[in-house]
Tab-separated table of C-alpha atoms and ligand atoms in Angstrom:
chain	number	residue	atom	x	y	z
A	1473	UNK	CA	-14.928	-17.608	-21.697
A	1474	UNK	CA	-15.521	-14.251	-23.288
A	1475	UNK	CA	-12.392	-12.289	-22.644
A	1476	UNK	CA	-9.190	-11.280	-24.395
A	1477	UNK	CA	-8.516	-10.799	-28.086
A	1478	UNK	CA	-8.434	-14.507	-28.878
A	1479	UNK	CA	-11.436	-15.255	-26.691
A	1480	UNK	CA	-9.424	-16.797	-23.868
A	1481	UNK	CA	-8.574	-15.477	-20.456
A	1482	UNK	CA	-4.945	-14.592	-19.953
A	1483	UNK	CA	-2.735	-14.592	-16.918
A	1484	UNK	CA	-3.205	-17.971	-15.249
A	1485	UNK	CA	-0.762	-18.290	-12.379
A	1486	UNK	CA	-0.505	-14.522	-11.935
A	1487	UNK	CA	-0.028	-12.942	-8.493
A	1488	UNK	CA	-3.277	-12.346	-6.614
A	1489	UNK	CA	-3.311	-8.585	-7.146
A	1490	UNK	CA	-5.716	-6.281	-8.939
A	1491	UNK	CA	-6.284	-2.536	-9.236
A	1492	UNK	CA	-8.661	-0.402	-7.236
A	1493	UNK	CA	-9.466	3.296	-7.578
A	1494	UNK	CA	-9.776	5.922	-4.836
A	1495	UNK	CA	-13.530	6.246	-4.259
A	1496	UNK	CA	-16.912	4.532	-4.284
A	1497	UNK	CA	-20.421	5.742	-3.420
A	1498	UNK	CA	-21.397	5.516	0.283
A	1499	UNK	CA	-23.988	2.872	-0.574
A	1500	UNK	CA	-21.217	0.607	-1.961
A	1501	UNK	CA	-19.270	0.335	1.300
A	1502	UNK	CA	-19.662	-3.460	1.355
A	1503	UNK	CA	-19.029	-4.026	-2.346
A	1504	UNK	CA	-16.159	-5.694	-4.113
A	1505	UNK	CA	-14.342	-2.858	-5.920
A	1506	UNK	CA	-12.977	-3.514	-9.408
A	1507	UNK	CA	-11.474	-0.961	-11.755
A	1508	UNK	CA	-12.412	-0.973	-15.460
A	1509	UNK	CA	-11.108	2.573	-16.181
A	1510	UNK	CA	-8.672	4.842	-14.362
A	1511	UNK	CA	-9.715	8.240	-13.005
A	1512	UNK	CA	-12.131	10.611	-14.787
A	1513	UNK	CA	-12.276	11.262	-18.557
A	1514	UNK	CA	-13.840	14.686	-17.925
A	1515	UNK	CA	-12.061	15.871	-14.781
A	1516	UNK	CA	-13.183	19.498	-15.043
A	1517	UNK	CA	-15.919	19.923	-12.422
A	1518	UNK	CA	-14.877	22.865	-10.261
A	1519	UNK	CA	-16.051	21.370	-6.946
A	1520	UNK	CA	-14.309	18.013	-7.437
A	1521	UNK	CA	-10.719	17.397	-6.457
A	1522	UNK	CA	-10.755	13.595	-6.515
A	1523	UNK	CA	-8.962	12.955	-9.808
A	1524	UNK	CA	-7.210	16.269	-10.433
A	1525	UNK	CA	-3.673	15.703	-11.777
A	1526	UNK	CA	-4.456	12.014	-12.367
A	1527	UNK	CA	-4.649	11.149	-16.079
A	1528	UNK	CA	-7.586	9.183	-17.389
A	1529	UNK	CA	-7.059	5.857	-19.142
A	1530	UNK	CA	-9.201	2.990	-20.315
A	1531	UNK	CA	-8.046	-0.405	-19.195
A	1532	UNK	CA	-7.913	-3.039	-21.908
A	1533	UNK	CA	-10.272	-5.979	-21.784
A	1534	UNK	CA	-7.284	-8.233	-21.144
A	1535	UNK	CA	-6.167	-6.132	-18.169
A	1536	UNK	CA	-9.673	-6.135	-16.697
A	1537	UNK	CA	-9.928	-9.896	-17.149
A	1538	UNK	CA	-6.566	-10.417	-15.463
A	1539	UNK	CA	-7.940	-8.536	-12.453
A	1540	UNK	CA	-11.064	-10.705	-12.473
A	1541	UNK	CA	-8.799	-13.763	-12.634
A	1542	UNK	CA	-6.952	-12.420	-9.588
A	1543	UNK	CA	-10.218	-12.230	-7.630
A	1544	UNK	CA	-11.016	-15.770	-8.775
A	1545	UNK	CA	-7.558	-16.920	-7.638
A	1546	UNK	CA	-8.050	-15.349	-4.188
A	1547	UNK	CA	-11.394	-17.120	-3.793
A	1548	UNK	CA	-9.705	-20.437	-4.751
A	1549	UNK	CA	-6.893	-19.771	-2.279
A	1550	UNK	CA	-9.486	-19.151	0.446
A	1551	UNK	CA	-11.040	-22.541	-0.332
A	1552	UNK	CA	-7.624	-24.216	-0.081
A	1553	UNK	CA	-6.960	-22.494	3.241
A	1554	UNK	CA	-10.370	-23.600	4.494
A	1555	UNK	CA	-9.679	-27.237	3.578
A	1556	UNK	CA	-6.298	-27.070	5.309
A	1557	UNK	CA	-8.088	-25.880	8.474
A	1558	UNK	CA	-10.674	-28.666	8.346
A	1559	UNK	CA	-13.481	-26.241	7.348
A	1560	UNK	CA	-14.501	-28.180	4.228
A	1561	UNK	CA	-13.765	-25.377	1.772
A	1562	UNK	CA	-16.277	-22.966	3.334
A	1563	UNK	CA	-15.324	-19.400	4.178
A	1564	UNK	CA	-16.095	-19.630	7.902
A	1565	UNK	CA	-15.284	-17.229	10.731
A	1566	UNK	CA	-12.132	-19.189	11.723
A	1567	UNK	CA	-10.885	-18.966	8.121
A	1568	UNK	CA	-11.527	-15.207	8.048
A	1569	UNK	CA	-9.764	-14.834	11.403
A	1570	UNK	CA	-6.775	-16.735	10.016
A	1571	UNK	CA	-6.605	-14.361	7.041
A	1572	UNK	CA	-6.533	-11.340	9.343
A	1573	UNK	CA	-4.150	-12.671	11.981
A	1574	UNK	CA	-1.527	-14.478	9.909
A	1575	UNK	CA	0.114	-11.308	8.571
A	1576	UNK	CA	0.842	-12.964	5.221
A	1577	UNK	CA	-2.189	-11.734	3.253
A	1578	UNK	CA	-2.457	-8.394	1.449
A	1579	UNK	CA	-5.164	-5.775	1.963
A	1580	UNK	CA	-6.637	-6.786	-1.402
A	1581	UNK	CA	-6.779	-10.418	-0.334
A	1582	UNK	CA	-8.540	-9.359	2.878
A	1583	UNK	CA	-10.954	-7.128	0.939
A	1584	UNK	CA	-12.036	-10.125	-1.169
A	1585	UNK	CA	-12.187	-12.403	1.888
A	1586	UNK	CA	-14.479	-10.011	3.804
A	1587	UNK	CA	-16.645	-9.496	0.722
A	1588	UNK	CA	-17.045	-13.247	0.190
A	1589	UNK	CA	-17.576	-13.904	3.906
A	1590	UNK	CA	-20.439	-11.390	4.224
A	1591	UNK	CA	-22.158	-12.926	1.188
A	1592	UNK	CA	-23.280	-9.437	0.228
A	1593	UNK	CA	-22.696	-10.183	-3.473
A	1594	UNK	CA	-22.489	-6.567	-4.654
A	1595	UNK	CA	-19.760	-5.278	-6.979
A	1596	UNK	CA	-18.890	-1.673	-7.789
A	1597	UNK	CA	-17.056	-0.929	-11.043
A	1598	UNK	CA	-14.624	1.998	-10.733
A	1599	UNK	CA	-13.645	4.752	-11.601
A	1600	UNK	CA	-15.667	7.866	-12.452
A	1601	UNK	CA	-17.355	6.904	-15.731
A	1602	UNK	CA	-17.201	3.259	-16.823
A	1603	UNK	CA	-19.828	3.963	-19.483
A	1604	UNK	CA	-17.065	5.561	-21.535
A	1605	UNK	CA	-16.043	2.013	-22.478
A	1606	UNK	CA	-17.604	0.640	-25.636
A	1607	UNK	CA	-20.750	-1.372	-24.996
A	1608	UNK	CA	-19.010	-4.438	-26.417
A	1609	UNK	CA	-15.961	-4.230	-24.119
A	1610	UNK	CA	-18.050	-3.363	-21.061
A	1611	UNK	CA	-20.492	-6.209	-21.710
A	1612	UNK	CA	-17.721	-8.763	-22.302
A	1613	UNK	CA	-15.972	-7.734	-19.090
A	1614	UNK	CA	-19.215	-8.003	-17.125
A	1615	UNK	CA	-20.009	-11.444	-18.535
A	1616	UNK	CA	-16.529	-12.643	-17.664
A	1617	UNK	CA	-16.889	-11.264	-14.144
A	1618	UNK	CA	-20.157	-13.143	-13.565
A	1619	UNK	CA	-18.648	-16.310	-15.007
A	1620	UNK	CA	-15.490	-16.268	-12.891
A	1621	UNK	CA	-16.762	-14.866	-9.597
A	1622	UNK	CA	-19.708	-16.737	-8.080
A	1623	UNK	CA	-22.394	-15.199	-5.872
A	1624	UNK	CA	-22.693	-11.782	-7.541
A	1625	UNK	CA	-26.207	-10.404	-7.148
A	1626	UNK	CA	-25.771	-6.732	-8.131
A	1627	UNK	CA	-23.244	-4.762	-10.185
A	1628	UNK	CA	-23.162	-0.956	-10.046
A	1629	UNK	CA	-21.086	1.751	-11.686
A	1630	UNK	CA	-20.757	5.514	-12.001
A	1631	UNK	CA	-21.714	7.084	-15.336
A	1632	UNK	CA	-21.807	10.633	-16.713
A	1633	UNK	CA	-25.002	11.931	-18.298
A	1634	UNK	CA	-23.210	13.284	-21.368
A	1635	UNK	CA	-21.653	9.864	-22.027
A	1636	UNK	CA	-24.865	7.934	-21.418
A	1637	UNK	CA	-26.873	10.309	-23.627
A	1638	UNK	CA	-24.533	9.455	-26.512
A	1639	UNK	CA	-25.067	5.725	-26.083
A	1640	UNK	CA	-27.974	4.115	-27.932
A	1641	UNK	CA	-30.746	2.435	-25.991
A	1642	UNK	CA	-29.696	-0.869	-27.545
A	1643	UNK	CA	-26.135	-0.405	-26.259
A	1644	UNK	CA	-27.416	0.286	-22.755
A	1645	UNK	CA	-29.660	-2.775	-22.977
A	1646	UNK	CA	-26.657	-4.857	-24.045
A	1647	UNK	CA	-24.724	-3.665	-20.965
A	1648	UNK	CA	-27.769	-4.329	-18.785
A	1649	UNK	CA	-28.164	-7.855	-20.177
A	1650	UNK	CA	-24.480	-8.533	-19.483
A	1651	UNK	CA	-24.992	-7.766	-15.797
A	1652	UNK	CA	-24.924	-4.046	-14.959
A	1653	UNK	CA	-27.850	-3.536	-12.573
A	1654	UNK	CA	-27.440	0.026	-11.376
A	1655	UNK	CA	-25.876	3.336	-12.432
A	1656	UNK	CA	-25.023	6.270	-10.182
A	1657	UNK	CA	-25.034	9.607	-12.003
A	1658	UNK	CA	-23.583	12.779	-10.502
A	1659	UNK	CA	-26.464	15.019	-11.530
A	1660	UNK	CA	-25.378	17.690	-9.015
A	1661	UNK	CA	-27.847	20.257	-10.397
A	1662	UNK	CA	-30.625	20.568	-12.970
A	1663	UNK	CA	-29.938	24.263	-13.570
A	1664	UNK	CA	-28.105	24.959	-16.822
A	1665	UNK	CA	-26.534	28.047	-15.285
A	1666	UNK	CA	-25.210	26.135	-12.267
A	1667	UNK	CA	-24.016	23.282	-14.502
A	1668	UNK	CA	-22.176	25.792	-16.679
A	1669	UNK	CA	-20.558	27.545	-13.730
A	1670	UNK	CA	-19.341	24.308	-12.156
A	1671	UNK	CA	-18.136	23.032	-15.577
A	1672	UNK	CA	-20.153	19.841	-15.354
A	1673	UNK	CA	-20.067	19.478	-19.135
A	1674	UNK	CA	-23.736	18.673	-19.447
A	1675	UNK	CA	-27.182	20.299	-19.367
A	1676	UNK	CA	-30.492	19.685	-17.650
A	1677	UNK	CA	-31.907	18.357	-20.923
A	1678	UNK	CA	-29.013	15.898	-21.273
A	1679	UNK	CA	-29.495	14.782	-17.659
A	1680	UNK	CA	-33.138	14.026	-18.492
A	1681	UNK	CA	-32.253	12.156	-21.686
A	1682	UNK	CA	-29.560	10.064	-19.975
A	1683	UNK	CA	-31.619	9.306	-16.874
A	1684	UNK	CA	-34.661	8.216	-18.844
A	1685	UNK	CA	-32.501	5.971	-21.038
A	1686	UNK	CA	-30.971	4.232	-18.038
A	1687	UNK	CA	-34.432	3.540	-16.618
A	1688	UNK	CA	-35.770	2.399	-20.002
A	1689	UNK	CA	-32.821	0.030	-20.394
A	1690	UNK	CA	-34.005	-1.656	-17.193
A	1691	UNK	CA	-31.337	-0.456	-14.762
A	1692	UNK	CA	-31.794	1.060	-11.341
A	1693	UNK	CA	-30.824	4.739	-11.364
A	1694	UNK	CA	-29.333	6.830	-8.550
A	1695	UNK	CA	-29.034	10.580	-9.132
A	1696	UNK	CA	-26.682	12.483	-6.832
A	1697	UNK	CA	-27.693	16.027	-5.940
A	1698	UNK	CA	-25.397	18.538	-4.300
A	1699	UNK	CA	-27.281	21.195	-2.286
A	1700	UNK	CA	-25.511	24.545	-2.093
A	1701	UNK	CA	-23.721	24.141	-5.427
A	1702	UNK	CA	-25.279	27.304	-6.840
A	1703	UNK	CA	-23.955	29.320	-3.909
A	1704	UNK	CA	-26.028	32.213	-2.571
A	1705	UNK	CA	-26.215	33.591	-6.071
A	1706	UNK	CA	-28.213	30.697	-7.579
A	1707	UNK	CA	-29.622	28.867	-4.572
A	1708	UNK	CA	-33.289	29.194	-5.518
A	1709	UNK	CA	-32.738	28.353	-9.185
A	1710	UNK	CA	-30.578	25.369	-8.203
A	1711	UNK	CA	-33.346	23.951	-5.975
A	1712	UNK	CA	-36.196	24.516	-8.410
A	1713	UNK	CA	-34.426	23.414	-11.594
A	1714	UNK	CA	-32.940	20.324	-9.958
A	1715	UNK	CA	-36.416	19.311	-8.804
A	1716	UNK	CA	-37.814	19.983	-12.294
A	1717	UNK	CA	-35.205	17.763	-13.966
A	1718	UNK	CA	-35.672	14.958	-11.428
A	1719	UNK	CA	-39.456	15.188	-11.804
A	1720	UNK	CA	-38.898	14.517	-15.518
A	1721	UNK	CA	-36.633	11.507	-14.855
A	1722	UNK	CA	-38.300	9.792	-11.860
A	1723	UNK	CA	-35.101	7.962	-10.835
A	1724	UNK	CA	-35.179	5.104	-8.352
A	1725	UNK	CA	-32.972	7.024	-5.911
A	1726	UNK	CA	-32.207	10.689	-5.286
A	1727	UNK	CA	-29.137	10.889	-3.074
A	1728	UNK	CA	-28.131	14.084	-1.285
A	1729	UNK	CA	-24.412	14.718	-1.047
A	1730	UNK	CA	-22.823	17.525	0.985
A	1731	UNK	CA	-20.788	20.194	-0.746
A	1732	UNK	CA	-17.388	20.805	0.814
A	1733	UNK	CA	-14.907	23.158	-0.811
A	1734	UNK	CA	-11.337	22.063	-0.011
A	1735	UNK	CA	-8.410	24.247	-1.183
A	1736	UNK	CA	-7.399	21.822	-3.951
A	1737	UNK	CA	-10.584	22.546	-5.922
A	1738	UNK	CA	-11.087	25.326	-8.496
A	1739	UNK	CA	-14.300	26.261	-6.649
A	1740	UNK	CA	-12.205	27.189	-3.627
A	1741	UNK	CA	-10.287	29.688	-5.780
A	1742	UNK	CA	-13.608	31.137	-6.976
A	1743	UNK	CA	-14.732	31.441	-3.384
A	1744	UNK	CA	-11.520	33.259	-2.440
A	1745	UNK	CA	-11.924	35.562	-5.453
A	1746	UNK	CA	-15.487	36.397	-4.370
A	1747	UNK	CA	-17.085	34.762	-7.406
A	1748	UNK	CA	-18.826	32.057	-5.397
A	1749	UNK	CA	-20.526	32.673	-2.051
A	1750	UNK	CA	-20.858	29.525	0.010
A	1751	UNK	CA	-24.234	28.993	1.658
A	1752	UNK	CA	-24.336	28.711	5.428
A	1753	UNK	CA	-25.473	25.363	6.835
A	1754	UNK	CA	-28.862	26.842	7.683
A	1755	UNK	CA	-29.354	28.348	4.219
A	1756	UNK	CA	-28.396	24.995	2.704
A	1757	UNK	CA	-31.113	23.345	4.817
A	1758	UNK	CA	-33.610	25.975	3.569
A	1759	UNK	CA	-32.543	25.212	-0.001
A	1760	UNK	CA	-33.045	21.477	0.583
A	1761	UNK	CA	-36.516	22.270	1.914
A	1762	UNK	CA	-37.435	24.109	-1.273
A	1763	UNK	CA	-35.978	21.271	-3.350
A	1764	UNK	CA	-37.871	18.496	-1.521
A	1765	UNK	CA	-41.096	20.532	-1.547
A	1766	UNK	CA	-40.738	20.906	-5.334
A	1767	UNK	CA	-40.370	17.182	-6.064
A	1768	UNK	CA	-43.673	16.180	-7.546
A	1769	UNK	CA	-45.276	13.238	-9.347
A	1770	UNK	CA	-42.356	10.843	-8.827
A	1771	UNK	CA	-41.811	7.664	-6.801
A	1772	UNK	CA	-38.093	8.050	-6.023
A	1773	UNK	CA	-36.508	7.150	-2.721
A	1774	UNK	CA	-34.659	10.127	-1.239
A	1775	UNK	CA	-31.509	9.015	0.589
A	1776	UNK	CA	-29.335	11.218	2.749
A	1777	UNK	CA	-26.572	8.638	2.941
A	1778	UNK	CA	-23.493	10.837	2.761
A	1779	UNK	CA	-21.802	10.860	6.160
A	1780	UNK	CA	-21.310	14.645	6.117
A	1781	UNK	CA	-24.985	15.461	5.517
A	1782	UNK	CA	-26.339	17.619	8.311
A	1783	UNK	CA	-29.782	15.986	8.476
A	1784	UNK	CA	-29.490	12.254	7.714
A	1785	UNK	CA	-33.165	11.771	8.625
A	1786	UNK	CA	-34.205	13.592	5.432
A	1787	UNK	CA	-34.771	10.202	3.942
A	1788	UNK	CA	-37.859	8.428	2.612
A	1789	UNK	CA	-39.982	7.297	-0.293
A	1790	UNK	CA	-41.922	9.715	-2.454
A	1791	UNK	CA	-44.639	10.700	-2.419
A	1792	UNK	CA	-45.786	9.246	0.886
A	1793	UNK	CA	-42.805	10.371	3.022
A	1794	UNK	CA	-42.512	13.895	1.636
A	1795	UNK	CA	-44.283	15.581	4.542
A	1796	UNK	CA	-42.214	13.623	7.078
A	1797	UNK	CA	-38.985	14.753	5.353
A	1798	UNK	CA	-40.164	18.364	5.380
A	1799	UNK	CA	-41.061	17.969	9.060
A	1800	UNK	CA	-37.472	16.905	9.862
A	1801	UNK	CA	-36.221	20.058	8.145
A	1802	UNK	CA	-38.765	22.290	9.867
A	1803	UNK	CA	-37.913	20.802	13.240
A	1804	UNK	CA	-34.277	21.791	12.691
A	1805	UNK	CA	-35.108	25.271	11.380
A	1806	UNK	CA	-37.468	25.879	14.318
A	1807	UNK	CA	-34.675	25.301	16.841
A	1808	UNK	CA	-33.294	28.461	18.503
A	1809	UNK	CA	-29.997	29.614	16.884
A	1810	UNK	CA	-27.907	28.408	19.868
A	1811	UNK	CA	-29.466	24.937	19.585
A	1812	UNK	CA	-28.841	24.750	15.849
A	1813	UNK	CA	-25.230	25.668	16.463
A	1814	UNK	CA	-24.885	22.984	19.130
A	1815	UNK	CA	-26.429	20.433	16.766
A	1816	UNK	CA	-24.088	21.413	13.933
A	1817	UNK	CA	-21.067	21.205	16.217
A	1818	UNK	CA	-22.078	17.709	17.321
A	1819	UNK	CA	-22.946	16.513	13.835
A	1820	UNK	CA	-19.814	17.904	12.161
A	1821	UNK	CA	-17.707	16.484	14.948
A	1822	UNK	CA	-19.258	13.050	14.451
A	1823	UNK	CA	-20.771	12.945	17.957
A	1824	UNK	CA	-24.452	12.854	17.053
A	1825	UNK	CA	-26.623	11.234	14.404
A	1826	UNK	CA	-29.823	13.236	14.635
A	1827	UNK	CA	-31.756	15.857	16.559
A	1828	UNK	CA	-33.037	13.373	19.148
A	1829	UNK	CA	-29.445	13.066	20.367
A	1830	UNK	CA	-29.680	16.631	21.718
A	1831	UNK	CA	-32.095	15.222	24.321
A	1832	UNK	CA	-29.416	12.913	25.724
A	1833	UNK	CA	-28.332	14.839	28.897
A	1834	UNK	CA	-24.764	13.493	29.133
A	1835	UNK	CA	-24.080	13.925	25.412
A	1836	UNK	CA	-25.555	17.388	25.520
A	1837	UNK	CA	-23.415	18.330	28.514
A	1838	UNK	CA	-20.293	17.108	26.691
A	1839	UNK	CA	-21.194	19.129	23.601
A	1840	UNK	CA	-21.807	22.272	25.618
A	1841	UNK	CA	-18.479	21.806	27.376
A	1842	UNK	CA	-16.779	21.267	23.996
A	1843	UNK	CA	-18.344	24.481	22.713
A	1844	UNK	CA	-17.040	26.426	25.720
A	1845	UNK	CA	-13.569	24.863	25.389
A	1846	UNK	CA	-13.358	25.555	21.665
A	1847	UNK	CA	-14.393	29.138	22.133
A	1848	UNK	CA	-11.767	29.586	24.841
A	1849	UNK	CA	-8.916	27.651	23.213
A	1850	UNK	CA	-8.978	28.498	19.527
A	1851	UNK	CA	-8.261	31.778	17.924
A	1852	UNK	CA	-10.945	31.025	15.354
A	1853	UNK	CA	-14.635	31.719	15.672
A	1854	UNK	CA	-16.841	28.754	16.500
A	1855	UNK	CA	-18.304	28.914	12.977
A	1856	UNK	CA	-14.814	28.465	11.520
A	1857	UNK	CA	-14.234	25.491	13.814
A	1858	UNK	CA	-17.509	23.885	12.688
A	1859	UNK	CA	-16.492	24.415	9.055
A	1860	UNK	CA	-13.071	22.875	9.730
A	1861	UNK	CA	-14.723	19.873	11.379
A	1862	UNK	CA	-16.913	19.416	8.306
A	1863	UNK	CA	-13.883	19.631	6.027
A	1864	UNK	CA	-11.722	17.204	7.967
A	1865	UNK	CA	-12.526	14.188	5.752
A	1866	UNK	CA	-12.286	15.818	2.310
B	2445	SF4	S1	-17.361	13.946	-13.644
B	2445	SF4	FE1	-17.372	13.291	-11.481
B	2445	SF4	S2	-15.287	12.545	-11.061
B	2445	SF4	FE2	-15.223	13.719	-12.978
B	2445	SF4	S3	-14.594	15.784	-12.359
B	2445	SF4	FE3	-16.852	15.736	-12.412
B	2445	SF4	S4	-17.503	15.197	-10.314
B	2445	SF4	FE4	-15.297	14.687	-10.495
């Protein structure tokens, strides 16, 4: 064992509970979620309301290991249940059904049971910036996790560029060797001016340094980009500079994430004060076109895996799929304005997945009826309704 001040795990016989934080990346929907730190140590980005008013704290190695022990205890309890049901200790469908129908198991217990049943083997370490832990503590926690929880095939975490840039390559390699396979960085923008305005606390140069280090340390790297974050004022610079920075990093994944501006964010106050002009959906699509067209000389996979993205089919491997991604965008922009509006209504309302759905006659008829009803029933303009639909999950 490699955990706790005296080198031994603590907390045997503890209740089967452990902490989880509020969010995970879309690509980690099937992962076991474990929390090594609480909330965000930076917490200043103007577009982000996730951790506002929640204080940051590091969890001690002993606390983290107690949580890992809790997961271990749940897996043991599942084996015992399986034996009692004549399933030989295996986590079979009847065992999973028993967990969900008995009413005596917690949501956490069920989370672990589903994770183990699917055999997915992925783990996501929360919260916003686990790399803020010392390399020694992080590595010891990861080793303990792999020792106590069988079947793990990939461990991922969020990390901030400014934190990663301060870590040495050897420290990152130590964390990699202990089991961290993948890091998601919220790059958001490569433009220094946009980064300054949104208070990201980093620069394009630091993004490049951090991203290259992650790749050199042998980890898979996902960079999240937020189209529209420069507003109308900096849209072109945001697209071009973000592409420039990513061209210098060549990350494994570039993930597009929709900007929404809910009232709890400082960016909303800037919008109200007229200091930030939100792009329309169509201008955001034009910005994405410029961004994709400017990606050059890299082999990244572009993923549009955020459920609020307008065009999920902007997705593919560079360089070979670049033209196909641009064609998806052009197909949307070439639609007549009424058609684009119908598409946006359907997409924001969760009724359609892509432009081909507009060819489905019954779905199309329902959308057109919904448009007529909304125009007749609400005091708001249809554009306001579409915006409200897009904001409903933030
Ligand atoms: S670093 Fe991430 S979690 Fe923290 S405030 Fe910025 S966007 Fe939010």
